[in-house]
Coordinates of C-alpha atoms in Angstrom, one line a residue:
M1 CA 53.4 -62.5 21.6
P2 CA 53.4 -64.1 25.1
E3 CA 54.1 -67.8 24.9
R4 CA 51.0 -69.9 25.0
P5 CA 50.7 -73.0 27.2
S6 CA 52.1 -76.0 25.4
L7 CA 49.5 -78.4 24.3
R8 CA 50.9 -81.8 23.3
L9 CA 47.7 -83.2 21.9
D10 CA 49.3 -86.4 20.7
D11 CA 50.5 -87.5 24.1
A12 CA 48.3 -85.6 26.6
G13 CA 46.6 -88.7 28.0
P14 CA 47.2 -90.4 31.3
G15 CA 49.6 -92.9 29.7
S16 CA 52.0 -90.2 28.7
R17 CA 55.3 -89.4 30.4
T18 CA 54.9 -85.7 29.5
P19 CA 51.2 -85.1 29.8
S20 CA 49.5 -81.7 29.3
P21 CA 47.2 -80.3 31.9
W22 CA 44.8 -79.2 29.1
P23 CA 42.1 -81.4 27.4
R24 CA 43.3 -83.4 24.4
N25 CA 41.1 -81.4 22.0
A26 CA 42.0 -78.0 23.4
T27 CA 44.0 -75.6 21.2
F28 CA 45.1 -72.0 21.4
T29 CA 44.4 -70.1 18.2
P30 CA 44.5 -66.5 17.1
R31 CA 40.8 -66.5 18.3
G32 CA 41.9 -67.7 21.7
L33 CA 41.3 -71.0 23.4
E34 CA 39.1 -73.5 21.6
I35 CA 37.9 -76.9 23.0
A36 CA 36.8 -79.5 20.4
G37 CA 36.3 -76.7 17.8
V38 CA 34.3 -74.4 20.0
S39 CA 35.8 -71.1 21.2
A40 CA 35.9 -70.3 24.8
E41 CA 34.5 -66.8 24.0
E42 CA 31.5 -68.4 22.4
L43 CA 30.9 -70.8 25.3
A44 CA 31.2 -68.0 27.9
A45 CA 28.8 -65.8 25.9
R46 CA 26.2 -68.6 25.6
H47 CA 26.5 -70.2 29.1
G48 CA 28.0 -67.5 31.3
T49 CA 30.8 -67.8 33.8
P50 CA 32.2 -69.4 35.9
L51 CA 31.8 -72.4 33.5
L52 CA 33.1 -75.9 33.6
I53 CA 33.8 -77.3 30.1
V54 CA 34.3 -81.1 29.6
D55 CA 36.0 -82.4 26.5
E56 CA 33.8 -85.4 26.1
N57 CA 35.9 -87.3 23.5
D58 CA 38.9 -86.9 25.8
L59 CA 37.0 -88.4 28.6
R60 CA 35.9 -91.3 26.5
A61 CA 39.5 -91.9 25.3
R62 CA 40.8 -92.0 28.9
C63 CA 38.1 -94.5 29.9
R64 CA 39.2 -96.7 27.0
Q65 CA 42.8 -96.3 27.8
V66 CA 42.5 -97.5 31.4
R67 CA 40.3 -100.4 30.3
E68 CA 43.1 -101.5 27.9
V69 CA 45.5 -102.0 30.8
F70 CA 43.3 -103.1 33.7
S71 CA 40.7 -105.9 33.4
R72 CA 38.2 -104.4 35.9
V73 CA 37.8 -100.6 36.4
L74 CA 35.5 -98.7 38.7
Y75 CA 35.0 -95.0 38.2
A76 CA 35.1 -93.3 41.6
V77 CA 32.1 -91.0 41.1
K78 CA 33.0 -88.7 44.0
A79 CA 35.5 -87.0 41.6
F80 CA 32.7 -85.6 39.4
T81 CA 29.1 -86.9 39.8
A82 CA 27.2 -85.2 36.9
Q83 CA 24.8 -87.8 35.7
A84 CA 25.7 -87.1 32.0
L85 CA 29.3 -87.9 32.9
L86 CA 28.2 -91.2 34.6
R87 CA 26.4 -92.3 31.5
V88 CA 29.5 -91.6 29.4
V89 CA 31.7 -93.6 31.7
A90 CA 29.2 -96.5 31.8
E91 CA 28.9 -96.5 28.0
E92 CA 32.7 -96.9 27.8
G93 CA 32.5 -100.1 29.9
L94 CA 33.5 -98.9 33.3
D95 CA 31.6 -99.8 36.4
L96 CA 31.1 -97.2 39.2
L97 CA 32.2 -96.8 42.8
V98 CA 30.0 -94.8 45.2
S99 CA 30.4 -93.8 48.8
S100 CA 27.0 -92.4 49.8
E101 CA 23.3 -92.6 49.3
G102 CA 23.4 -89.5 47.1
E103 CA 26.1 -90.9 44.9
L104 CA 24.2 -94.2 44.6
E105 CA 21.0 -92.3 43.7
A106 CA 22.9 -90.3 41.1
C107 CA 24.0 -93.5 39.4
T108 CA 20.5 -95.0 39.6
R109 CA 19.0 -91.9 38.0
A110 CA 21.6 -92.0 35.3
G111 CA 20.3 -95.5 34.4
I112 CA 23.2 -97.6 35.8
R113 CA 22.2 -101.0 37.0
G114 CA 22.8 -101.9 40.6
D115 CA 25.2 -104.8 39.7
R116 CA 27.5 -102.3 38.0
I117 CA 27.8 -100.3 41.2
W118 CA 30.1 -101.0 44.2
F119 CA 29.6 -99.2 47.5
H120 CA 32.3 -98.2 49.9
G121 CA 32.8 -95.6 52.7
N122 CA 34.1 -95.6 56.2
N123 CA 30.8 -94.9 58.1
K124 CA 27.9 -96.2 56.1
S125 CA 24.5 -95.6 57.7
D126 CA 21.9 -98.4 58.2
R127 CA 19.9 -96.8 55.4
E128 CA 22.8 -96.9 53.0
L129 CA 23.5 -100.5 53.8
A130 CA 19.8 -101.3 53.2
L131 CA 19.9 -99.5 49.9
A132 CA 23.0 -101.4 48.8
A133 CA 21.1 -104.6 49.5
E134 CA 17.9 -103.4 47.9
R135 CA 19.7 -102.3 44.7
R136 CA 21.6 -105.6 44.5
V137 CA 24.9 -103.7 44.1
G138 CA 27.9 -105.5 42.6
A139 CA 29.8 -105.5 45.9
V140 CA 30.0 -103.7 49.2
I141 CA 33.4 -102.8 50.4
V142 CA 33.0 -103.2 54.2
D143 CA 35.1 -101.0 56.5
N144 CA 34.9 -102.7 59.9
V145 CA 33.3 -105.5 61.9
D146 CA 30.4 -103.5 63.1
E147 CA 29.5 -102.7 59.5
I148 CA 29.7 -106.4 58.6
E149 CA 27.1 -107.2 61.3
R150 CA 24.7 -104.5 60.2
L151 CA 25.1 -105.4 56.5
T152 CA 24.4 -109.0 57.3
R153 CA 21.0 -108.0 58.8
E154 CA 20.1 -106.0 55.7
A155 CA 21.1 -108.7 53.2
T156 CA 19.3 -111.3 55.3
V157 CA 16.1 -109.2 55.1
Q158 CA 16.5 -109.0 51.3
G159 CA 17.1 -112.7 51.1
I160 CA 20.2 -112.4 49.0
E161 CA 23.9 -113.3 49.2
L162 CA 25.8 -110.0 48.8
P163 CA 29.4 -109.9 47.5
V164 CA 31.8 -108.3 50.0
L165 CA 35.4 -107.0 50.0
L166 CA 37.1 -106.1 53.2
R167 CA 38.9 -102.7 53.2
V168 CA 42.1 -102.9 55.2
L169 CA 44.5 -100.2 56.3
P170 CA 47.8 -101.1 54.7
E171 CA 49.9 -98.6 56.6
V172 CA 51.6 -97.4 53.4
E173 CA 52.5 -93.7 53.0
A174 CA 51.5 -92.4 49.5
R175 CA 53.7 -89.3 49.7
T176 CA 50.9 -87.0 48.8
H177 CA 49.2 -84.1 50.7
P178 CA 48.2 -85.3 54.2
A179 CA 44.6 -84.4 53.6
I180 CA 44.3 -86.9 50.7
E181 CA 46.4 -89.7 52.1
T182 CA 44.2 -92.6 53.2
G183 CA 46.4 -95.6 53.7
A184 CA 49.0 -94.4 56.2
K185 CA 49.0 -95.5 59.9
G186 CA 46.2 -93.8 61.9
S187 CA 43.9 -93.2 58.9
K188 CA 40.2 -93.4 59.5
F189 CA 39.7 -95.8 56.6
G190 CA 39.7 -99.5 56.7
T191 CA 40.2 -102.3 59.2
P192 CA 43.7 -102.4 60.8
L193 CA 45.8 -105.4 59.6
G194 CA 45.8 -106.9 63.0
D195 CA 42.0 -107.2 63.0
A196 CA 41.6 -108.3 59.4
L197 CA 41.4 -112.1 60.2
E198 CA 38.5 -111.4 62.7
A199 CA 36.7 -109.3 60.1
V200 CA 37.0 -112.0 57.4
R201 CA 35.9 -114.6 59.8
A202 CA 32.7 -112.5 60.5
V203 CA 32.0 -112.3 56.7
R204 CA 32.5 -116.0 56.3
A205 CA 30.1 -116.7 59.2
A206 CA 27.3 -114.7 57.6
T207 CA 25.3 -116.8 55.2
S208 CA 24.0 -113.7 53.5
L209 CA 27.5 -112.4 52.6
R210 CA 30.1 -113.8 50.3
F211 CA 33.8 -112.9 50.8
E212 CA 35.3 -111.9 47.4
G213 CA 38.6 -110.3 48.3
L214 CA 40.6 -107.4 49.8
H215 CA 40.6 -103.7 49.2
A216 CA 43.0 -100.9 50.1
H217 CA 43.3 -97.3 49.0
I218 CA 46.5 -95.3 49.8
G219 CA 45.5 -91.8 48.8
S220 CA 45.1 -89.5 45.9
Q221 CA 47.5 -87.7 43.4
V222 CA 50.0 -90.5 43.8
L223 CA 52.9 -89.8 41.4
A224 CA 55.0 -93.0 41.7
A225 CA 54.5 -96.8 41.5
E226 CA 56.4 -97.7 44.7
P227 CA 53.5 -97.1 47.1
Y228 CA 51.2 -99.3 45.1
L229 CA 53.8 -102.1 45.0
R230 CA 54.1 -102.0 48.8
T231 CA 50.3 -102.1 49.0
V232 CA 50.2 -105.1 46.8
D233 CA 52.9 -106.9 48.9
T234 CA 50.9 -106.1 52.1
L235 CA 47.6 -107.4 50.6
L236 CA 49.2 -110.6 49.3
D237 CA 50.8 -111.3 52.7
L238 CA 47.3 -111.0 54.2
L239 CA 45.9 -113.3 51.6
R240 CA 48.6 -115.8 52.5
D241 CA 47.6 -115.6 56.2
L242 CA 43.9 -115.9 55.4
R243 CA 44.5 -119.1 53.5
R244 CA 46.8 -120.5 56.2
D245 CA 44.6 -119.5 59.2
L246 CA 41.1 -119.6 57.8
G247 CA 41.4 -121.7 54.7
V248 CA 40.1 -118.6 52.8
T249 CA 41.0 -117.7 49.2
A250 CA 40.1 -114.5 47.4
R251 CA 39.6 -113.8 43.7
I252 CA 39.8 -110.0 43.8
L253 CA 42.5 -107.6 44.9
D254 CA 41.2 -104.0 44.7
I255 CA 44.2 -101.6 45.0
G256 CA 42.1 -98.4 44.8
G257 CA 42.8 -95.4 42.6
G258 CA 44.5 -92.1 43.3
F259 CA 46.7 -92.1 40.1
G260 CA 48.3 -88.8 39.7
V261 CA 47.6 -86.2 37.0
T262 CA 49.3 -83.0 35.8
Y263 CA 48.1 -79.7 37.3
A264 CA 51.1 -77.4 36.9
D265 CA 54.5 -79.2 36.7
E266 CA 53.7 -82.7 38.0
T267 CA 54.9 -85.6 35.9
P268 CA 52.8 -88.6 36.9
L269 CA 53.8 -92.2 36.1
G270 CA 52.3 -93.2 32.7
L271 CA 49.3 -95.4 33.1
A272 CA 50.5 -98.2 30.9
E273 CA 53.8 -98.4 32.8
L274 CA 52.0 -98.3 36.2
A275 CA 49.7 -101.1 35.1
S276 CA 52.5 -103.3 33.8
T277 CA 54.5 -102.8 37.0
V278 CA 51.6 -103.4 39.4
L279 CA 50.2 -106.5 37.5
A280 CA 53.7 -108.0 37.3
R281 CA 54.1 -107.6 41.0
V282 CA 50.8 -109.2 41.7
R283 CA 51.6 -112.2 39.5
A284 CA 55.0 -112.7 40.9
G285 CA 54.0 -112.1 44.5
A286 CA 51.1 -114.5 44.3
A287 CA 53.4 -117.2 42.8
E288 CA 56.0 -116.7 45.6
R289 CA 53.3 -117.2 48.2
G290 CA 51.7 -120.2 46.5
L291 CA 48.5 -118.3 45.7
D292 CA 46.5 -118.1 42.5
A293 CA 46.9 -114.6 41.1
P294 CA 43.7 -112.6 42.0
Q295 CA 41.9 -110.2 39.6
V296 CA 43.2 -106.7 40.1
V297 CA 40.5 -104.0 40.3
V298 CA 41.3 -100.3 40.2
E299 CA 39.2 -97.2 41.1
P300 CA 40.4 -94.2 39.1
G301 CA 38.5 -90.9 39.5
R302 CA 40.8 -88.0 39.3
S303 CA 43.0 -89.5 36.6
L304 CA 39.9 -90.0 34.3
V305 CA 38.3 -86.5 34.6
A306 CA 40.8 -83.9 35.9
N307 CA 42.5 -83.1 32.7
T308 CA 39.4 -83.4 30.5
T309 CA 37.9 -80.2 32.0
I310 CA 38.7 -76.5 32.3
T311 CA 37.0 -73.7 34.1
L312 CA 36.3 -70.3 32.5
Y313 CA 36.1 -67.1 34.6
R314 CA 35.8 -63.5 33.7
T315 CA 38.1 -61.0 35.2
G316 CA 36.9 -58.0 37.3
A317 CA 38.5 -55.6 39.6
R318 CA 42.3 -54.9 39.4
K319 CA 44.3 -53.6 42.3
H320 CA 47.9 -52.5 42.4
V321 CA 49.7 -53.2 45.7
A322 CA 53.2 -51.7 46.1
G323 CA 55.8 -54.4 46.3
S324 CA 53.4 -57.2 45.5
P325 CA 51.9 -58.7 42.4
T326 CA 48.8 -57.0 41.1
L327 CA 45.5 -58.4 42.5
L328 CA 43.2 -59.5 39.7
A329 CA 39.7 -60.6 40.7
I330 CA 37.6 -63.2 38.9
D331 CA 33.9 -63.9 39.1
G332 CA 34.3 -67.2 41.0
G333 CA 36.7 -68.5 43.6
M334 CA 36.6 -70.6 46.7
A335 CA 32.9 -71.5 46.3
D336 CA 33.5 -73.2 42.9
N337 CA 37.1 -74.4 43.5
I338 CA 38.1 -74.8 47.2
R339 CA 41.1 -77.0 46.5
P340 CA 43.7 -74.2 46.4
M341 CA 42.5 -73.1 49.8
L342 CA 42.3 -76.6 51.3
Y343 CA 45.4 -78.3 49.9
G344 CA 47.4 -75.5 48.3
A345 CA 46.6 -77.0 44.9
R346 CA 48.2 -75.3 42.0
F347 CA 46.6 -75.0 38.5
T348 CA 47.8 -74.0 35.1
I349 CA 46.3 -70.6 34.2
A350 CA 46.0 -69.0 30.7
A351 CA 44.2 -66.1 29.1
A352 CA 41.4 -67.7 27.0
G353 CA 40.7 -64.8 24.6
P354 CA 42.8 -63.5 21.7
L355 CA 46.3 -62.3 22.6
M356 CA 46.5 -58.5 22.0
S357 CA 49.9 -57.7 23.4
E358 CA 53.4 -59.1 24.0
Q359 CA 53.5 -57.6 27.4
T360 CA 52.9 -59.8 30.5
E361 CA 52.6 -59.2 34.2
R362 CA 52.6 -61.1 37.4
V363 CA 49.2 -61.2 39.2
T364 CA 47.5 -63.0 42.0
L365 CA 44.1 -64.3 41.0
V366 CA 41.7 -63.6 43.8
G367 CA 38.0 -64.7 44.1
R368 CA 34.9 -62.8 44.7
H369 CA 34.1 -64.3 48.1
C370 CA 34.3 -62.7 51.6
E371 CA 37.5 -64.5 52.7
S372 CA 41.0 -63.2 52.6
G373 CA 42.1 -66.7 51.8
D374 CA 40.0 -66.7 48.6
V375 CA 43.0 -66.9 46.3
L376 CA 42.8 -69.2 43.2
A377 CA 46.4 -68.7 42.0
D378 CA 49.3 -66.8 43.6
D379 CA 51.8 -64.9 41.5
V380 CA 51.1 -66.2 38.0
T381 CA 52.0 -64.7 34.6
V382 CA 49.2 -63.4 32.4
P383 CA 49.0 -61.0 29.4
A384 CA 49.1 -57.4 30.6
H385 CA 46.1 -56.3 28.5
L386 CA 43.5 -58.2 30.6
A387 CA 40.7 -55.9 31.4
P388 CA 37.4 -56.3 33.2
G389 CA 35.4 -59.0 31.3
S390 CA 38.5 -60.8 29.9
L391 CA 38.4 -64.6 30.0
I392 CA 40.7 -66.7 32.1
A393 CA 41.0 -70.5 31.7
V394 CA 42.0 -72.8 34.5
A395 CA 43.1 -76.3 33.4
S396 CA 42.7 -79.6 35.2
T397 CA 39.5 -78.8 37.0
G398 CA 37.5 -81.9 36.3
A399 CA 38.2 -83.7 39.6
Y400 CA 36.6 -82.5 42.8
T401 CA 36.0 -79.0 41.6
Y402 CA 32.3 -79.3 41.1
S403 CA 31.9 -82.1 43.6
M404 CA 33.3 -79.9 46.4
A405 CA 31.6 -76.6 45.3
S406 CA 29.5 -74.7 47.7
T407 CA 27.0 -71.9 47.7
Y408 CA 29.0 -69.6 50.0
N409 CA 27.8 -66.0 49.8
R410 CA 24.6 -67.4 48.2
V411 CA 26.4 -67.7 44.9
G412 CA 25.1 -70.6 42.9
R413 CA 27.3 -73.3 41.6
P414 CA 28.5 -73.0 38.0
A415 CA 27.1 -74.6 34.9
V416 CA 28.7 -77.6 33.3
V417 CA 28.8 -78.2 29.5
S418 CA 30.4 -80.8 27.3
V419 CA 31.9 -80.2 23.9
V420 CA 32.1 -82.6 21.0
A421 CA 33.0 -81.9 17.4
G422 CA 32.2 -78.2 17.4
R423 CA 29.0 -78.4 19.5
S424 CA 28.3 -77.9 23.2
R425 CA 25.7 -79.6 25.3
M426 CA 24.5 -78.6 28.8
W427 CA 25.2 -81.2 31.4
V428 CA 24.4 -79.3 34.6
R429 CA 22.7 -75.9 34.6
R430 CA 23.8 -73.0 36.7
E431 CA 22.2 -72.6 40.1
D432 CA 20.3 -69.4 40.5
P433 CA 18.7 -67.7 43.6
A434 CA 15.5 -69.8 43.1
D435 CA 17.6 -73.0 43.5
L436 CA 19.2 -71.6 46.6
D437 CA 15.8 -71.0 48.2
R438 CA 14.4 -74.4 47.4
L439 CA 15.0 -76.0 50.8
E440 CA 13.8 -73.0 52.9
V441 CA 10.9 -73.6 55.2
P442 CA 8.3 -70.8 55.3
P443 CA 8.0 -68.9 58.5
A444 CA 5.0 -69.7 60.8
G445 CA 2.5 -66.9 61.3
A446 CA -0.7 -65.4 60.1
I447 CA -1.4 -64.1 56.7
P448 CA 0.1 -60.6 56.4
Q449 CA -2.4 -57.8 56.7
V450 CA -1.8 -55.6 53.7
Q451 CA -3.6 -52.4 52.9
P452 CA -3.9 -51.5 49.2
P453 CA -2.4 -48.1 48.1
E454 CA -4.5 -45.0 48.3
G455 CA -7.1 -44.9 45.5
I456 CA -7.0 -48.7 44.8
A457 CA -9.8 -51.0 45.7
I458 CA -9.3 -54.7 46.1
R459 CA -12.5 -56.7 45.6
A460 CA -14.1 -59.6 43.9
A461 CA -14.4 -59.2 40.1
R462 CA -17.8 -58.1 38.7
P463 CA -19.3 -58.7 35.2
Q464 CA -18.9 -55.0 34.4
D465 CA -15.1 -55.3 35.0
A466 CA -14.7 -57.7 32.0
A467 CA -13.8 -55.2 29.3
S468 CA -11.3 -53.3 31.5
F469 CA -9.8 -56.5 32.8
L470 CA -9.3 -57.8 29.2
R471 CA -7.5 -54.6 28.2
M472 CA -5.2 -54.9 31.2
W473 CA -4.6 -58.6 30.6
K474 CA -3.8 -58.0 26.9
A475 CA -1.2 -55.4 27.9
V476 CA 0.5 -57.7 30.3
V477 CA 0.6 -60.5 27.7
A478 CA 2.0 -58.1 25.1
E479 CA 5.0 -57.6 27.3
G480 CA 5.9 -61.2 26.5
V481 CA 8.1 -62.0 29.5
H482 CA 6.1 -62.6 32.6
V483 CA 3.3 -65.0 31.8
R484 CA 2.8 -68.1 29.7
T485 CA 0.1 -66.7 27.5
E486 CA 1.2 -65.2 24.2
Q487 CA -2.3 -64.9 22.6
V488 CA -5.4 -63.9 24.5
R489 CA -8.4 -65.9 23.3
G490 CA -10.9 -64.9 26.0
T491 CA -13.6 -62.4 25.1
V492 CA -15.4 -59.8 27.1
R493 CA -18.5 -62.0 27.0
S494 CA -16.6 -65.0 28.4
Y495 CA -15.1 -63.0 31.2
R496 CA -18.5 -61.5 32.1
R497 CA -19.7 -65.0 32.5
R498 CA -16.8 -66.0 34.7
F499 CA -17.2 -62.9 36.8
R500 CA -20.9 -63.7 37.7
E501 CA -19.7 -66.0 40.4
P502 CA -16.2 -64.7 41.3
W503 CA -16.1 -66.0 44.8
S504 CA -17.0 -69.6 45.8
D505 CA -15.4 -72.4 47.7
R506 CA -13.8 -73.6 44.3
E507 CA -12.2 -70.4 43.0
A508 CA -11.9 -66.6 43.4
W509 CA -11.4 -63.8 40.9
V510 CA -10.0 -60.8 42.6
V511 CA -9.3 -57.4 40.9
A512 CA -7.5 -54.2 41.8
V513 CA -9.5 -51.2 40.6
E514 CA -8.7 -47.5 40.3
G515 CA -11.7 -45.3 39.4
G516 CA -13.4 -48.2 37.6
R517 CA -10.3 -49.3 35.7
V518 CA -8.9 -52.8 36.4
V519 CA -5.2 -52.4 37.1
G520 CA -4.5 -55.8 38.6
N521 CA -6.0 -59.3 38.9
L522 CA -5.5 -62.5 40.8
H523 CA -7.2 -65.9 40.1
I524 CA -6.9 -68.7 42.6
Q525 CA -8.5 -72.1 42.1
R526 CA -8.5 -75.3 44.2
E527 CA -7.8 -78.7 42.8
E528 CA -10.9 -80.8 42.1
H529 CA -9.5 -84.3 42.7
P530 CA -10.5 -85.5 46.2
V531 CA -6.8 -86.4 47.0
T532 CA -5.6 -82.9 46.1
R533 CA -8.6 -80.8 47.1
H534 CA -6.6 -79.2 49.9
V535 CA -4.3 -77.5 47.3
A536 CA -5.0 -74.4 45.2
T537 CA -3.1 -72.7 42.5
L538 CA -2.9 -69.0 41.7
G539 CA -1.9 -66.6 39.0
L540 CA -1.3 -62.8 39.5
A541 CA -0.9 -59.9 37.1
V542 CA -0.5 -56.2 37.6
D543 CA -0.5 -53.5 34.9
A544 CA 3.0 -52.3 34.2
A545 CA 2.2 -48.7 35.1
F546 CA 1.0 -49.7 38.6
R547 CA 3.7 -52.0 39.7
S548 CA 5.9 -51.5 42.8
R549 CA 3.1 -49.8 44.6
G550 CA 1.9 -52.7 46.7
I551 CA -1.0 -53.8 44.5
G552 CA 0.4 -57.3 44.0
A553 CA 0.8 -57.7 47.8
A554 CA -2.8 -56.6 48.5
L555 CA -4.1 -59.0 45.8
L556 CA -2.0 -61.9 47.2
A557 CA -3.1 -61.3 50.8
E558 CA -6.7 -61.4 49.7
A559 CA -6.2 -64.7 47.9
L560 CA -4.6 -66.2 50.9
R561 CA -7.5 -65.1 53.1
W562 CA -9.9 -66.8 50.6
A563 CA -7.8 -70.0 50.9
Q564 CA -7.9 -69.9 54.6
R565 CA -11.7 -69.3 54.7
V566 CA -12.5 -72.2 52.3
G567 CA -10.2 -74.7 53.9
V568 CA -7.4 -74.8 51.4
E569 CA -4.2 -75.9 53.2
K570 CA -1.6 -75.3 50.5
V571 CA -1.3 -72.6 47.8
E572 CA 1.0 -73.3 44.8
L573 CA 2.2 -71.2 41.8
S574 CA 4.8 -71.2 39.1
V575 CA 6.9 -68.3 38.0
F576 CA 9.6 -67.7 35.4
P577 CA 13.1 -67.5 37.0
T578 CA 13.6 -64.1 35.3
N579 CA 10.6 -62.5 37.1
A580 CA 12.6 -61.3 40.1
A581 CA 10.0 -58.9 41.4
A582 CA 7.3 -61.5 41.5
I583 CA 9.6 -64.0 43.2
A584 CA 10.6 -61.5 45.8
L585 CA 6.9 -60.8 46.5
Y586 CA 6.0 -64.5 46.9
R587 CA 8.9 -65.1 49.2
R588 CA 7.9 -62.1 51.3
F589 CA 4.6 -63.9 51.8
G590 CA 6.2 -67.2 52.9
F591 CA 6.3 -69.0 49.6
V592 CA 9.3 -71.3 49.1
D593 CA 10.7 -73.0 46.1
E594 CA 9.7 -76.7 45.7
G595 CA 11.2 -77.5 42.3
R596 CA 12.0 -76.4 38.8
L597 CA 10.4 -77.5 35.6
V598 CA 13.1 -77.2 32.9
K599 CA 11.9 -75.7 29.6
R600 CA 8.3 -75.9 30.8
S601 CA 7.1 -73.1 28.6
R602 CA 8.0 -72.8 24.9
K603 CA 7.6 -69.2 24.1
S604 CA 8.0 -67.6 20.7
Y605 CA 11.5 -66.4 21.6
G606 CA 12.6 -69.8 23.2
Y607 CA 12.1 -71.9 26.2
E608 CA 11.5 -70.8 29.8
D609 CA 12.0 -72.8 33.0
E610 CA 9.4 -72.4 35.6
I611 CA 10.0 -72.2 39.4
L612 CA 7.4 -74.0 41.5
M613 CA 6.6 -72.2 44.7
A614 CA 4.2 -73.0 47.5
R615 CA 3.0 -71.9 50.9
W616 CA 1.1 -73.7 53.6
I617 CA -2.0 -71.9 55.1
E618 CA -2.5 -71.9 58.8
R619 CA -6.0 -72.3 60.1
D620 CA -7.7 -69.5 62.0

């Protein structure tokens, strides 16, 4: 059999000298890859692919491990911002570091208190600074003098004293990829060392700000201790100058994060060894300069989440190219993992299903997106038996994979699940076409003029339509997939009564009739509350034998004309995400997605989400 990737589950953590790229609770068995007792095949069948799978107990163990060696730890949420993950990290005692309004909002919605959140970033907006003050964040890491002035105004408005750290540019090369190096000379991040005294003086002059210390971040995927030690020396030298020139002391030294992890063959410094080396340098360096040793704060992101997570793909087309490795396509690519294309990142790849053959082959894994550069892994070894639909697992995808994902080619971002003790739990559901349309603005223009198909009359319902309508409605309900209703309780008599006044300024019952038989129906009703009276909701149904003939469009056009005549300004509806034909019709009429109600309907076969759609009505 082909050799499986080695999983050293006893030493796969960030403190190990020989860490594995795979989650700690991942194993390769005769059934294929399993994570925390759940097979990859089972997870893919249940949740689809591409799929991110988080080993939750591994994540918790890594959080505890970093807390054991550093006294103050902030999780850099930019690495992976799923709210379920933020809650796990907070439960394990870590605070959080955000860099934008969106990340702050995610932490707030995850239930994290403001005083457990620190805010950084090189170009914070006025709104972000105001939010930092309003939420009473634990600290703001200011980047420059202009930001200090703007933050002072916001904190003054709130009537608070806001803790502040100054980010400085240490001019230390981290020896990592240039795109993720942040502390070298010329970086956009932080105040130059020569301007640091002026910046601290500005903080000290602001009665609404309180200077707490210095911050520096040298980059990401740093594999050695030496760059951190040079950063510590630089910061301690600056603290010495601040005390000498301004009489300022600081209680915090934030050295950032960026600790390296294993992707393919990297061997990062063990976390315990790194912590011991850095903390010893801080204590000794402070003593040499006559300073009290400050508290060291770290901001790991990648090192906490990268190796806890894998991504599953299914294989597709296979192409043989003379003189080159076989091209093997997967059902994802650059939209869900852009890092190989941006940074040349390399990942450990493995077949996730059962091994069926000893033969292997060299392949290049290519994505499904319309770019020649959409290559996930170049010239890697996989079992030769992989066929369309086989599972491929990619290790170490917890950091920046989902955070940097896009919807290129209108492909929704993947789902995220966690696994614990043989069970999986959805963290982030898969984006579908309804999600991708949610922000679309409907086109301006009049209500479409739609003629019903030949032989079909569109008119207000009449009492004598009740029996025929009820037969049509029961048939639609019996299909069990398009409408909420599963049991029709209305009677012919009740519908006769409703159809006596089918057209008023409150509601309209419209039917499509062929030779006296009702084959379609639409009901639209405006809200009764004075504040929402400008809004109406509608429901539409067409007999299965008469669909795809334009009846639904004719009914919908008539309903919108009613709304326009009675002064309704907005028409709303809900539809199951699986009802693609109905969604397409509504979009053609200018309806756009406004939200999604998860598990809104509990049907006999299970739960259904509902897509909320709406259209504004122009006046005549």
